[in-house]
XYZ file of C-alpha atoms in Angstrom:
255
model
C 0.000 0.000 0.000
C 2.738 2.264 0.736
C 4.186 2.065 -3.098
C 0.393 2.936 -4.493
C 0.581 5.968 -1.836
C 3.844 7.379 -3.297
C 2.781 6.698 -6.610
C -0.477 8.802 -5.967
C 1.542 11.652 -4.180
C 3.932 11.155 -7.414
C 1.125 11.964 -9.527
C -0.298 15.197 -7.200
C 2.973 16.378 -7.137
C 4.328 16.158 -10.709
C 1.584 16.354 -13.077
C -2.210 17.821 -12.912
C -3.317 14.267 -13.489
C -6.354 13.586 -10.560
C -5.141 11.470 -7.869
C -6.511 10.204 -4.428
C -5.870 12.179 -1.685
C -2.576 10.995 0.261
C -1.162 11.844 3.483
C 2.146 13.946 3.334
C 4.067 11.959 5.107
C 7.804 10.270 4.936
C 6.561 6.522 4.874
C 4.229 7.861 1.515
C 6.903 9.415 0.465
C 9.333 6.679 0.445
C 8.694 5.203 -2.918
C 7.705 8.552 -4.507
C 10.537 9.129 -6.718
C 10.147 5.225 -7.956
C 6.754 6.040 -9.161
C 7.904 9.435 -10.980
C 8.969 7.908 -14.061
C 4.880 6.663 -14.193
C 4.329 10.382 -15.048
C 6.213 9.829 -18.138
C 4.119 7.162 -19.165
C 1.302 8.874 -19.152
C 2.543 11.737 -21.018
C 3.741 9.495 -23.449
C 0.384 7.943 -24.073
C -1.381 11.130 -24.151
C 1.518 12.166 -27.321
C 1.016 8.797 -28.775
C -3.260 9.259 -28.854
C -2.701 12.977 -29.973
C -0.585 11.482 -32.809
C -2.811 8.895 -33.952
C -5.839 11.636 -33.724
C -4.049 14.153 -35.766
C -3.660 11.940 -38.530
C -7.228 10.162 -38.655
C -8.599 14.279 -38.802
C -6.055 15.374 -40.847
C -4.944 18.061 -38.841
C -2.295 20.961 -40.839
C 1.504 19.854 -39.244
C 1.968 22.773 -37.609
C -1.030 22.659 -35.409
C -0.108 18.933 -34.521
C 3.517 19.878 -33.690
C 2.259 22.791 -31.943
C -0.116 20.627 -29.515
C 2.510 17.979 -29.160
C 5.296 20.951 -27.819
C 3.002 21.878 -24.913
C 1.043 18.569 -23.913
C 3.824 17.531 -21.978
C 4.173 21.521 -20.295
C 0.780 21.785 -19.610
C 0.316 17.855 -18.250
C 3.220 18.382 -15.454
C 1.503 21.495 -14.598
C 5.018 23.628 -15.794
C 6.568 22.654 -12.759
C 9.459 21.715 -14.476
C 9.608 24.429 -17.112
C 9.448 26.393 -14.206
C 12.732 25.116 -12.425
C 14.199 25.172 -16.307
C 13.793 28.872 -16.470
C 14.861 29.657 -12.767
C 18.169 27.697 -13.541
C 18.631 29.462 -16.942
C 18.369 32.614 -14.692
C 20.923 31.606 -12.239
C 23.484 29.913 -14.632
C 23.293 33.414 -16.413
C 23.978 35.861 -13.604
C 27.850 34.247 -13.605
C 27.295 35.380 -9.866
C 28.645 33.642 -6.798
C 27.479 29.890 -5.580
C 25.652 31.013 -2.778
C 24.041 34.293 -5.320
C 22.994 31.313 -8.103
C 20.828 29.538 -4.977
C 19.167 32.843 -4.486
C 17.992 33.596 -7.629
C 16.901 30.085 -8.179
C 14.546 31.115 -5.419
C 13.365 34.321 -6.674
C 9.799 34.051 -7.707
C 10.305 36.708 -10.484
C 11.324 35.718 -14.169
C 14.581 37.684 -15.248
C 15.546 38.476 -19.096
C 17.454 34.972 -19.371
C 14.534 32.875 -18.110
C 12.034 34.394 -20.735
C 14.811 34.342 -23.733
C 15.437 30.788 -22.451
C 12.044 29.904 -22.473
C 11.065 31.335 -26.276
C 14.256 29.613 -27.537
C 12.740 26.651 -25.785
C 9.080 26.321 -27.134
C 10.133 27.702 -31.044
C 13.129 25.063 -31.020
C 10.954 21.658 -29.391
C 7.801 23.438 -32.385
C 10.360 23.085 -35.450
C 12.055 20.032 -34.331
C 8.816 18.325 -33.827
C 7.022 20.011 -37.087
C 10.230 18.257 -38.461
C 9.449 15.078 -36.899
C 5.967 14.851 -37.860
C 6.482 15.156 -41.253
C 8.576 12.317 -41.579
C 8.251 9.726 -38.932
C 6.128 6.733 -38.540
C 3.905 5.339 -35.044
C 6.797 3.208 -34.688
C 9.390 5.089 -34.004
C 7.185 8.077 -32.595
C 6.772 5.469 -29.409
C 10.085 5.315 -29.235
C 10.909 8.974 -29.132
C 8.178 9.188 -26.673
C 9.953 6.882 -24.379
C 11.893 10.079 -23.643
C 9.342 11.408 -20.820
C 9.708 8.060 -19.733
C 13.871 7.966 -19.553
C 14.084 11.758 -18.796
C 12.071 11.046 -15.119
C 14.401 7.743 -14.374
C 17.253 9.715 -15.077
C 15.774 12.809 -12.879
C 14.643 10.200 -9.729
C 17.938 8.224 -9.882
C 19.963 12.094 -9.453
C 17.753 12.336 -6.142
C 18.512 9.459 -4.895
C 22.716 9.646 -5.959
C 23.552 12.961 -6.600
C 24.741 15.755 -3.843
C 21.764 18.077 -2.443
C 22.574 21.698 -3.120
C 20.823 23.045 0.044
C 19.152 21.483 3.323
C 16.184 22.553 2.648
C 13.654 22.626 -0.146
C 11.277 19.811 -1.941
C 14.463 18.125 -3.130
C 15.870 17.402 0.432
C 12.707 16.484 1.338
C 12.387 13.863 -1.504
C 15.947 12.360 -1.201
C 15.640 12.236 2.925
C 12.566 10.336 2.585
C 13.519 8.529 -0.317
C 14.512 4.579 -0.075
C 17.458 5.902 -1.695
C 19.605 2.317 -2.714
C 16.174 0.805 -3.564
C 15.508 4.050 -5.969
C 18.691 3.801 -7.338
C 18.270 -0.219 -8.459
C 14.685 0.111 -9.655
C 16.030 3.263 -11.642
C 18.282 1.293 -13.412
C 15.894 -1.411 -14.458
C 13.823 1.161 -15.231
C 16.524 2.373 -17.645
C 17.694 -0.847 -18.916
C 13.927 -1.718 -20.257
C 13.435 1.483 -21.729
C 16.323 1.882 -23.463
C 16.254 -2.193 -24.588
C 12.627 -0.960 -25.857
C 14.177 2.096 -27.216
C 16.840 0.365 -29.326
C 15.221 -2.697 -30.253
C 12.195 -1.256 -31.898
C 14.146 1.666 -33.073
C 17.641 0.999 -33.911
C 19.660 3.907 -34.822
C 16.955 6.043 -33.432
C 16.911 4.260 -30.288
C 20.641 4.136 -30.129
C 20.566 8.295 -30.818
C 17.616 9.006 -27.494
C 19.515 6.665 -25.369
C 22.992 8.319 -26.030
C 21.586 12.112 -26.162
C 19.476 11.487 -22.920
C 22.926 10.058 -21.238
C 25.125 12.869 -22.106
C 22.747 15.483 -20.702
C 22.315 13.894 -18.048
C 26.636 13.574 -17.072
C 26.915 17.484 -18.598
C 23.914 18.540 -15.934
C 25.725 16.811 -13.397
C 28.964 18.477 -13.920
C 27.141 21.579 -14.390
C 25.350 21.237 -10.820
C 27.700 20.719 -8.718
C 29.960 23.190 -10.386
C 27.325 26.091 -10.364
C 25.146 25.043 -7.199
C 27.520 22.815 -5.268
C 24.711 19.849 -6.003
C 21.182 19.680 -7.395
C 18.333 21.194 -6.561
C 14.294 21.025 -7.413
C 15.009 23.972 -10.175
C 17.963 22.618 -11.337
C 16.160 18.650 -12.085
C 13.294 20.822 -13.993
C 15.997 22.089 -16.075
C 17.596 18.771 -16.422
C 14.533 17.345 -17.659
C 13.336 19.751 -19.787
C 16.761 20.063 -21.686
C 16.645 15.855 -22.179
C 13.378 16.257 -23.660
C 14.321 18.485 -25.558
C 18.161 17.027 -26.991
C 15.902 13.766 -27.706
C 13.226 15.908 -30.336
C 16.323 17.656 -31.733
C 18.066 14.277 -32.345
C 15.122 12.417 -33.597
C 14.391 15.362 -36.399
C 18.322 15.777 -37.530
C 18.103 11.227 -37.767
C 14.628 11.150 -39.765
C 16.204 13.629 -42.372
């Protein structure tokens, strides 16, 4: 019971998906970051019945790639696009450690976060219009697996990467995290998606895996060199920037 708890506080927490009311609480809590990657898989199915929608209508390309940039903002409520454009804000100040933590706290958007964010939505809309005018179902699933791999990736930093502060949802997910447990179901988690991945798309699958790995070993470098560790923000921006590399890498391989 306590796994379907932190897979329903996984849910309130990460997406605007309805879930049963849970008690905040460290036991609930325990498996939450296991159950993240879940969120993924729902995105991923909501992409894949867009797709398959948008072709039985007909609808013009760049409505469909349009629709297909924001499902997976507007289904995780922006709470990562939100820690994306704090971080772009902080790693652009070139300020002192301790000055990057503040402004990833600031509630305000600076210059950098909204340039960062417009760079962001125009460059996932033409790699995706891209995408959608020459892929197949087939290996659409495949790049969809991304939302899947991009959350494994994200839970498994929580539960092995350094915590830039003491405080904040991020301590609070790690501290109450089975962290060792996270860690091994992360990497089954990986190892199936990325067997999926490359068996059903070869080169394709080869590409996400590879692009979703080398964010993920620059944005650790890049946290504990800016932040002294991770933080909530700082995962957001992690994600978003997978998901992102994945769409790019897809469109340059089906051309």
């Amino acid at each position: 019971m306590t796994f379907i708890n932190s897979i329903f506080l996984a849910f309130s927490t990460f997406s605007v998906l309805p879930a049963p009311r849970t008690d905040w609480n460290e036991k609930n809590m325990r498996y939450m970051m296991c159950a993240f990657p879940f969120v993924g898989l729902v995105i991923a199915f909501f992409c894949a019945v867009f797709y398959r929608l948008s072709v039985r209508v007909n609808l013009p390309l760049p409505l469909s790639a349009l629709i297909f940039t924001f499902i997976p903002i507007f289904t995780s409520g922006g709470i990562h696009f939100d820690g994306f454009m704090d971080t772009i804000d902080a790693l652009s100040s070139h300020a002192s450690r301790e000055k990057k933590l503040e402004i990833l706290k600031d509630s305000h958007s600076g210059a950098f976060a909204i340039l960062g964010c417009v760079i962001y939505i125009l460059s996932f809309f033409v790699f995706s219009l891209l995408i959608f005018a020459k892929i197949d179902f087939r290996n659409l699933l495949v790049l969809l697996s991304v939302f899947f791999i991009s959350r494994i990736l994200s839970a498994f930093a929580v539960a092995t990467f350094p915590i830039a502060k003491n405080s904040g949802l991020i301590h609070t997910f790690s501290s109450a995290s089975h962290r060792i447990f996270t860690a091994v179901w992360c990497l089954f988690c990986l190892f199936s998606a990325s067997f999926f991945a490359i068996f059903f798309g070869r080169f394709l699958g080869i590409a996400l895996v590879a692009s979703s790995l080398s964010v993920f070993c620059w944005y650790f470098v890049i946290a504990v060199k800016n932040f002294g560790g991770i933080t909530g923000d700082t995962a957001g921006f992690f994600l978003q920037l997978c998901e992102l590399s994945a769409v790019i890498v897809f469109a340059i391989a089906s051309l």
